[in-house]
Short mmCIF file of C-alpha atoms and ligand atoms in Angstrom, two decimals:
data_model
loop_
_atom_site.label_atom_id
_atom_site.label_comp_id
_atom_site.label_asym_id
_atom_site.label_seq_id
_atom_site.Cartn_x
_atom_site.Cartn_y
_atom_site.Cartn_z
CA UNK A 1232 -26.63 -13.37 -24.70
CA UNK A 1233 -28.63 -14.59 -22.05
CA UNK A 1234 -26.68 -18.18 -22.38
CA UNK A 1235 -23.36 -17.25 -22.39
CA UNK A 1236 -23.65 -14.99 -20.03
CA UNK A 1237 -24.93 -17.77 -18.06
CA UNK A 1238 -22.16 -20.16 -18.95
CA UNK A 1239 -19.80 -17.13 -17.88
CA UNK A 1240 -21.46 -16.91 -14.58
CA UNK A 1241 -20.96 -21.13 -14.13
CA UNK A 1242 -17.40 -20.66 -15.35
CA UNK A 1243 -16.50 -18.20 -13.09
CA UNK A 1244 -18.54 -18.88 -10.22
CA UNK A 1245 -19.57 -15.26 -9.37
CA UNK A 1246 -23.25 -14.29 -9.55
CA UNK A 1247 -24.16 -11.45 -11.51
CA UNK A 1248 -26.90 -8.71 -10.17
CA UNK A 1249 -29.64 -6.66 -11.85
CA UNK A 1250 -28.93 -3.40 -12.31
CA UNK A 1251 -30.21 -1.66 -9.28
CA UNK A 1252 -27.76 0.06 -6.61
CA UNK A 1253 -25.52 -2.56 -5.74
CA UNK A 1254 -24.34 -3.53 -2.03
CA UNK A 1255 -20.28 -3.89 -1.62
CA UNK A 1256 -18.07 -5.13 1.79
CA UNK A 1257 -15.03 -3.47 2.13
CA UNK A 1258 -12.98 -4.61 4.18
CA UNK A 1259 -9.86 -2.34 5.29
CA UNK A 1260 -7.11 -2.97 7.55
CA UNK A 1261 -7.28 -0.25 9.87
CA UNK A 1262 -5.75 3.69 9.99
CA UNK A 1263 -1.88 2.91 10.29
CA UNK A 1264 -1.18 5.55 8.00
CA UNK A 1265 -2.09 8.46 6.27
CA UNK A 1266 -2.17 6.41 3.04
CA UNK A 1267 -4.70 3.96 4.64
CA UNK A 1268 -6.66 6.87 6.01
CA UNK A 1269 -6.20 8.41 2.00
CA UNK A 1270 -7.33 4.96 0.46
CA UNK A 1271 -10.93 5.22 2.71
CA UNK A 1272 -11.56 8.41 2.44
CA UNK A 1273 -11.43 7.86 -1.51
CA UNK A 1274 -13.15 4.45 -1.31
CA UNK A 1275 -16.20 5.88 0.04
CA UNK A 1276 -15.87 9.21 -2.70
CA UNK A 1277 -15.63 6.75 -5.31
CA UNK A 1278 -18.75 4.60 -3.90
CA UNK A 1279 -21.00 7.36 -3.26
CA UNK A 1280 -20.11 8.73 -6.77
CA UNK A 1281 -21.52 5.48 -7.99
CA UNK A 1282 -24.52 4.76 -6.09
CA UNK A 1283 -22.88 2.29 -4.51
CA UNK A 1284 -24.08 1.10 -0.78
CA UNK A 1285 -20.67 0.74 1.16
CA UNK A 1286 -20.61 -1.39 4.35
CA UNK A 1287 -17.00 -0.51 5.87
CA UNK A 1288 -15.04 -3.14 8.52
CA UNK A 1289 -11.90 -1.09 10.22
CA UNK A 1290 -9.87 -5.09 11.07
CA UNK A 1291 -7.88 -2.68 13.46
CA UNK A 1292 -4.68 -4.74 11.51
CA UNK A 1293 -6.18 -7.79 12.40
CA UNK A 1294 -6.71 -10.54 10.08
CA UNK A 1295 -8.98 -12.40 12.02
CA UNK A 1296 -11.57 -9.33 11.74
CA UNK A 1297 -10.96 -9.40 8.39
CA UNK A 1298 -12.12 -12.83 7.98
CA UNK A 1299 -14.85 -12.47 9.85
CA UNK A 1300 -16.00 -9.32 8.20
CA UNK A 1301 -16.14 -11.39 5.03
CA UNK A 1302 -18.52 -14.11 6.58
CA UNK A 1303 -20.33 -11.41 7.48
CA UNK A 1304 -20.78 -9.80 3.94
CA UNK A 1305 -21.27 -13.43 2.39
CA UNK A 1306 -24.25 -13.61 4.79
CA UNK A 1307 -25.79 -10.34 3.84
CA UNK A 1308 -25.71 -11.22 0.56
CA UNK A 1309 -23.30 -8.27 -0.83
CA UNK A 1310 -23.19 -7.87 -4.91
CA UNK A 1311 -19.08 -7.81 -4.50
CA UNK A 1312 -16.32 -7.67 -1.40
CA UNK A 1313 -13.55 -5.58 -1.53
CA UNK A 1314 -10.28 -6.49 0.75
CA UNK A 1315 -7.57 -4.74 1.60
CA UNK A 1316 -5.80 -7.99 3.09
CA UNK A 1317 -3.31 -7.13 6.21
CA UNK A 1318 -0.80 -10.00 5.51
CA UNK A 1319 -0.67 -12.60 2.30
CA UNK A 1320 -1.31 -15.67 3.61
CA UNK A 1321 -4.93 -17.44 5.76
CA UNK A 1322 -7.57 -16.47 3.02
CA UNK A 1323 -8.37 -19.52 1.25
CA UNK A 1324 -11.54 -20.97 3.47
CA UNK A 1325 -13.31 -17.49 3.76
CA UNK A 1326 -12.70 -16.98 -0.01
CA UNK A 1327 -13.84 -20.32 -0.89
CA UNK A 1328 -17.38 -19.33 1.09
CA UNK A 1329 -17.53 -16.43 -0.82
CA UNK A 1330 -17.02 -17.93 -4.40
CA UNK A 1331 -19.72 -20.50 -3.29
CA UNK A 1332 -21.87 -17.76 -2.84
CA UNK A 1333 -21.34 -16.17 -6.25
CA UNK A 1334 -19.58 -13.04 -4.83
CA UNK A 1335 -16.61 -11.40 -6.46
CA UNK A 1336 -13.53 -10.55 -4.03
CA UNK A 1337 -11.79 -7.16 -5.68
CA UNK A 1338 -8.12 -7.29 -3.38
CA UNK A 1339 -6.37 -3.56 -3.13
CA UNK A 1340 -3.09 -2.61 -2.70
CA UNK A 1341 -1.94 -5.60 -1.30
CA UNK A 1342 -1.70 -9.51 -2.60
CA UNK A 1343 -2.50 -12.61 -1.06
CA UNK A 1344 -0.49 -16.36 -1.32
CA UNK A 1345 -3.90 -18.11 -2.70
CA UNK A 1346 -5.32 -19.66 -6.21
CA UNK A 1347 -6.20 -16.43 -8.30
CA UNK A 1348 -10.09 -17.94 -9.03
CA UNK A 1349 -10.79 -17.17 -5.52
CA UNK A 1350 -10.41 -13.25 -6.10
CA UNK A 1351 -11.59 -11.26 -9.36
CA UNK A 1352 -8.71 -9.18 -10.32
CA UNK A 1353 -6.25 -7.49 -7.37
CA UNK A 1354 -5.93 -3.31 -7.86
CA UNK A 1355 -2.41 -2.13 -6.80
CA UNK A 1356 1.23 -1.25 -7.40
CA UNK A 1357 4.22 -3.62 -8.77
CA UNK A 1358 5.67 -3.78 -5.25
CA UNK A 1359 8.99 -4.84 -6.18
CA UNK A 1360 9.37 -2.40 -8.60
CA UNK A 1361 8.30 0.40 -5.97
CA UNK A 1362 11.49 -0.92 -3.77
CA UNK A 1363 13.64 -1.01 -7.21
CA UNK A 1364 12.83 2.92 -7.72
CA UNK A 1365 13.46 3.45 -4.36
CA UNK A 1366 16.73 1.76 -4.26
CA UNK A 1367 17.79 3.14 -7.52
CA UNK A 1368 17.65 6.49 -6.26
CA UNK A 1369 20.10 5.93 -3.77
CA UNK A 1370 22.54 3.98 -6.26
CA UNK A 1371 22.01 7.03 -8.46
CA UNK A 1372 22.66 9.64 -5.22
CA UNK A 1373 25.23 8.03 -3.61
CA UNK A 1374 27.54 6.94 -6.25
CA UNK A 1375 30.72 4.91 -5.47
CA UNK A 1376 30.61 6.52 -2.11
CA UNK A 1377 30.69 3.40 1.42
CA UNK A 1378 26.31 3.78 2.32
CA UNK A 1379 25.33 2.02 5.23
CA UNK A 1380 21.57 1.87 5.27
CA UNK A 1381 19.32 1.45 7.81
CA UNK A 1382 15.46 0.04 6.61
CA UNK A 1383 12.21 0.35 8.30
CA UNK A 1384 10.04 -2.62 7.22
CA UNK A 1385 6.51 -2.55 6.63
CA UNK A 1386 4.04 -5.11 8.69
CA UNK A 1387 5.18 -8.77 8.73
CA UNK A 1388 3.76 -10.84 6.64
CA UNK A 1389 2.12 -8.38 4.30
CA UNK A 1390 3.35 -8.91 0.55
CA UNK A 1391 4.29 -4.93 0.24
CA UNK A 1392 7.03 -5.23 3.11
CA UNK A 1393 8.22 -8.83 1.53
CA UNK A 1394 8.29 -6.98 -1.97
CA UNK A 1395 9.53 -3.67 -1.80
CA UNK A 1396 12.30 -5.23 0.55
CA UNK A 1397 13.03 -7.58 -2.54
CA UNK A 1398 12.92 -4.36 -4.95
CA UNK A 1399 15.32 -2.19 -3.24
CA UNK A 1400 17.92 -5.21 -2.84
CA UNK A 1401 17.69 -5.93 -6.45
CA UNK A 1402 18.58 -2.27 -6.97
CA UNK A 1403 21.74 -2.25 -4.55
CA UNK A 1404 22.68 -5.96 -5.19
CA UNK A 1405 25.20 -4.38 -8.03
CA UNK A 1406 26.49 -1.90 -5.93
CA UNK A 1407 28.66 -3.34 -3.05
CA UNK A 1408 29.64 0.46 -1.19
CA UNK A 1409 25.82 0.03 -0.59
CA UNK A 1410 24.61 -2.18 2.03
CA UNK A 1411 21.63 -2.80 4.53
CA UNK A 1412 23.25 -2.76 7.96
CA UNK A 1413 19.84 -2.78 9.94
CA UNK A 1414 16.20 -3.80 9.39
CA UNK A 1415 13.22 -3.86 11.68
CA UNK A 1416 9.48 -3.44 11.44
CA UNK A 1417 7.69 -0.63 12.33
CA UNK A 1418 4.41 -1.89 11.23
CA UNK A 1419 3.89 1.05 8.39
CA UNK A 1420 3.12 3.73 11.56
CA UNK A 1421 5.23 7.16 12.85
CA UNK A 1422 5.36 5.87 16.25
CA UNK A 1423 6.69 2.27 15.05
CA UNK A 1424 9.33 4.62 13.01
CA UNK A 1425 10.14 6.94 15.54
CA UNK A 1426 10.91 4.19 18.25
CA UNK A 1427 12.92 1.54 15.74
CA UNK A 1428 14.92 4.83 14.01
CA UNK A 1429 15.94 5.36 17.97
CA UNK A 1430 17.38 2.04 18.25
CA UNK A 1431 19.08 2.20 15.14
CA UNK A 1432 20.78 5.84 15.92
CA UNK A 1433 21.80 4.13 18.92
CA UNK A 1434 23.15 1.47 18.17
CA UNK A 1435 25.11 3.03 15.38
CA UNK A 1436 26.99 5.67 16.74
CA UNK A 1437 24.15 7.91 17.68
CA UNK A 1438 23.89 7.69 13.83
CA UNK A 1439 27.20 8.79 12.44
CA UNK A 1440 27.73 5.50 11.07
CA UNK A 1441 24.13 5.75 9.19
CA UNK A 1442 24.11 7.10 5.38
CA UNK A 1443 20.70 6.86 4.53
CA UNK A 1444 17.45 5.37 5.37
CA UNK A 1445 14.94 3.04 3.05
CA UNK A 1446 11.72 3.05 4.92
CA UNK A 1447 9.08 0.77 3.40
CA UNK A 1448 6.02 3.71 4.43
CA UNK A 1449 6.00 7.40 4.41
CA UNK A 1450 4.46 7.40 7.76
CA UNK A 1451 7.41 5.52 9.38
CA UNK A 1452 9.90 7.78 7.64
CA UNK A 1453 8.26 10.81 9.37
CA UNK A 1454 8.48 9.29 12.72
CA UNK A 1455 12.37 8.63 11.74
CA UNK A 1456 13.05 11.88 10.58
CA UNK A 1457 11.87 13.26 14.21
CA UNK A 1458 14.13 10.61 15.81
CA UNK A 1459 17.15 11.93 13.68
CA UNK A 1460 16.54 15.18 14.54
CA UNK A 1461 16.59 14.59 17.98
CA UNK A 1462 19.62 13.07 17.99
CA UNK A 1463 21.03 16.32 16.99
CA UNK A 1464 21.49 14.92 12.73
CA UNK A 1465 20.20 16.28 9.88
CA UNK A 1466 17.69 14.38 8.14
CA UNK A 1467 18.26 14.83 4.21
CA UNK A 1468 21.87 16.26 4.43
CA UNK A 1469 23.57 13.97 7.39
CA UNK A 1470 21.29 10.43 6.98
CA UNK A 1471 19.31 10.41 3.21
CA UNK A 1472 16.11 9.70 3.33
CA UNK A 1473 14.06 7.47 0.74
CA UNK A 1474 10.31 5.85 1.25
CA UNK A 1475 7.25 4.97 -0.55
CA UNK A 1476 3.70 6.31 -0.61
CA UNK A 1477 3.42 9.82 -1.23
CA UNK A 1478 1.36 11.53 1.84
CA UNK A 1479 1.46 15.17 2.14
CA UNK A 1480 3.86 15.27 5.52
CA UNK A 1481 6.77 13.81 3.81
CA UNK A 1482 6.45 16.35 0.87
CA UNK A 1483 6.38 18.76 3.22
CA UNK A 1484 9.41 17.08 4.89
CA UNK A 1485 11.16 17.62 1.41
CA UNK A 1486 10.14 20.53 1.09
CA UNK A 1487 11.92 21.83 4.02
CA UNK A 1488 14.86 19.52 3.40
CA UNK A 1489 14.28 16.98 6.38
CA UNK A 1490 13.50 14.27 3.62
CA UNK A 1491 14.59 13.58 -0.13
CA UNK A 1492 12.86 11.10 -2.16
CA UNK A 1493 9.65 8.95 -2.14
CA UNK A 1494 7.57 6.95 -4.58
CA UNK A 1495 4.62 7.87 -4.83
CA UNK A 1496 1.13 5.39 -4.44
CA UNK A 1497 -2.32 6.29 -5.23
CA UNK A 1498 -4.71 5.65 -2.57
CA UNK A 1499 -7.34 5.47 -5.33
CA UNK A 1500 -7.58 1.76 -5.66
CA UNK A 1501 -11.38 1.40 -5.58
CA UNK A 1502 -11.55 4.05 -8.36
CA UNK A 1503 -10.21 0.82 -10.87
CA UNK A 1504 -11.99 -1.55 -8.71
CA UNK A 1505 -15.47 -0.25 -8.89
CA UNK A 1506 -14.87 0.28 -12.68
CA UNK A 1507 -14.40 -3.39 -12.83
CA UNK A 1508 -17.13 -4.72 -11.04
CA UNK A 1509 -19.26 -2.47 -13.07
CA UNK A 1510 -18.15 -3.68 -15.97
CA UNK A 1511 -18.95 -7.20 -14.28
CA UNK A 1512 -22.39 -6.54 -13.50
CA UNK A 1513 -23.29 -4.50 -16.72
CA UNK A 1514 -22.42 -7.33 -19.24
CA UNK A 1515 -20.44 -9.85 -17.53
CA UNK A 1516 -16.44 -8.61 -19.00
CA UNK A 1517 -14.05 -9.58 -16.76
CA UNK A 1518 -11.10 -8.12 -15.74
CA UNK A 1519 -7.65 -9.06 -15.59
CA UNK A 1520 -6.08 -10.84 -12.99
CA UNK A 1521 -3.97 -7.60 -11.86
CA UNK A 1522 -4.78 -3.75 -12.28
CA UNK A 1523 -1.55 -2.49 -11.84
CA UNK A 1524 -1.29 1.69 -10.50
CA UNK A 1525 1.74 3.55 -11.34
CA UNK A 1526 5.10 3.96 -9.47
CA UNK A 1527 6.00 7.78 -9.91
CA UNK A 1528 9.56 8.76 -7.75
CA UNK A 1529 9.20 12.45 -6.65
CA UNK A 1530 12.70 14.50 -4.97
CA UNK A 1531 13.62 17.71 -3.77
CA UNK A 1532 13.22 18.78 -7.51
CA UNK A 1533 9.75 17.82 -7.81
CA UNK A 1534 8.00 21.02 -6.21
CA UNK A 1535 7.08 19.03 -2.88
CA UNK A 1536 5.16 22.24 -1.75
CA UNK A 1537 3.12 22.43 -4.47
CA UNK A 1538 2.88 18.39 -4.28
CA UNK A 1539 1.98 18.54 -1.02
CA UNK A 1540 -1.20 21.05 -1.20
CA UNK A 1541 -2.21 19.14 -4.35
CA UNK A 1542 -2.40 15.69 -2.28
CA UNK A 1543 -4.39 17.89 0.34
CA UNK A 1544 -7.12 18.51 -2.11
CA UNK A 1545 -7.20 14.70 -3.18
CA UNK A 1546 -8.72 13.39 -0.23
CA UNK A 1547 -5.53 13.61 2.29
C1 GZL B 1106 0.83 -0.38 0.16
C2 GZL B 1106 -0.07 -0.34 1.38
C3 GZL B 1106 0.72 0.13 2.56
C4 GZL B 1106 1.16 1.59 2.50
C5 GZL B 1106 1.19 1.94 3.94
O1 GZL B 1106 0.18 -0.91 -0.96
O2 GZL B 1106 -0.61 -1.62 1.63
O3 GZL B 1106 -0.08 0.00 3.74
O4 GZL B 1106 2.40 1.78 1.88
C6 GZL B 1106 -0.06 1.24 4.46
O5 GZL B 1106 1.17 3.33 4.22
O6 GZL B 1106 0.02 1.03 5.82
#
């Protein structure tokens, strides 16, 4: 046993550890949202459930303190690194330096542009498909009717915003009354959703010429739905609204109407991930490459009160 589970460890480059309470990096983006602020809350939960010793890094949604935090963890000698990585592409040195030092990389709920030996397995939601249910509730909602859409787009450069943007145009791509007549970031916050939803309203007859909007974040749509209102429209009856996530304010948004559909993402990524590594450490089974969390779509049908105080008591 002994053997192969050293030729497993030459094979795949990542040290195993004794079974004592094992050190892990995690390093998250920042607090853009209520789902990041979700995921970390959990992330510790699930560590501390565990035994595990969790050194956090807030990056502050910067990737160079990101990569630094790494270098950091390599040089404490961590058992295992989990990243959160803010956009997809810059990782390959810093994950090079930590596959030389025998460390497994766990990536959650976002993807990275980079040879998959240099991470163990990635924990996180098909994000194309996430912008397909999205879209398809509009195709289904709207029907033959003309649906000019305005989009809030996640950060730049991250692989959800690239992905879910792809998803919900392979939804409408069949469906030529729909179409996306404006699309800006708002970096996955309310105040980036607020002020782009302003520009959009006006710059589209104060928002009479806007059906619906597909924002990439709950967080963004909530700042949207206060710009709508302002401008004297009903969000949910005069512009739709549909988003991904899941956090408690935009169930409470459906709830009273102001919003109508989202799909929903755990923030319970590390929950998989630490079940991984454990597995890892315990007797060497790896993983595969991709851990994939469900995409559930949740309306104005779906109790959003009742979803709402159950997201409350899951770490919201
Ligand atoms: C998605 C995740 C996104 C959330 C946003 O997997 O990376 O980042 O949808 C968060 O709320 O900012």
């Amino acid at each position: 046993m002994k053997k192969l589970l050293a030729i497993s460890v030459a094979v795949m480059g990542f040290g195993t550890t004794a079974a004592v309470a094992e050190t892990v990096g995690f390093s998250q983006i920042g607090s853009e949202s209520g789902w990041r602020a979700a995921e970390t809350t959990i992330t510790r939960q699930q560590a501390e459930k565990r035994g595990i010793d969790l050194r956090f890094s807030d990056a502050q949604q910067r990737q160079e303190n990101q990569i630094a935090a790494l270098r950091s963890f390599v040089a404490q000698g961590v058992d295992a690194i989990l990243l959160a990585p803010v956009v997809s592409t810059g990782w390959d040195n810093i994950l090079m330096e930590a596959r030389d030092a025998e460390i497994p990389v766990v990536l959650l709920d976002r993807r990275i542009d980079a040879p998959d030996d240099l991470y163990m397995t990635a924990v996180g939601a098909d994000s194309v498909h996430e912008g397909e249910v999205a879209g398809g509730w509009l195709v289904d909602e709207v029907g033959d009717r003309q649906c000019n859409v305005v989009e809030l787009q996640g950060t730049t450069g991250s692989s959800v915003a690239i992905e879910r943007k792809q998803g919900f145009e392979n939804a409408i791509a069949d469906h030529p009354n729909i179409s996306i007549i404006r699309s800006q970031t708002g970096d996955f916050t309310r105040s980036g959703g607020k002020e782009v939803m302003e520009s959009f309203l006006q710059a589209e007859n104060g928002g009479r010429n806007i059906c619906a909007l597909f924002s990439h974040n709950d967080d963004m749509a909530v700042g949207a739905i206060q710009a709508i209102k302002e401008a004297g429209l009903n969000p949910g009856e005069d512009i739709l609204t549909v988003s991904i996530d899941g956090v408690p304010d935009y169930f409470r948004a459906m709830a009273n109407g102001d919003a109508n559909a989202t799909v929903e993402l755990t923030p319970n990524m590390a929950g998989p991930a630490f079940d991984a590594l454990q597995a890892w450490w315990q007797d060497g089974t790896l993983p595969p490459k991709f851990i994939q969390t469900p995409s559930t779509l949740y309306t104005q049908a779906d109790d959003p009160e009742g979803e709402y105080q159950r997201r409350k008591d899951l770490g919201y």
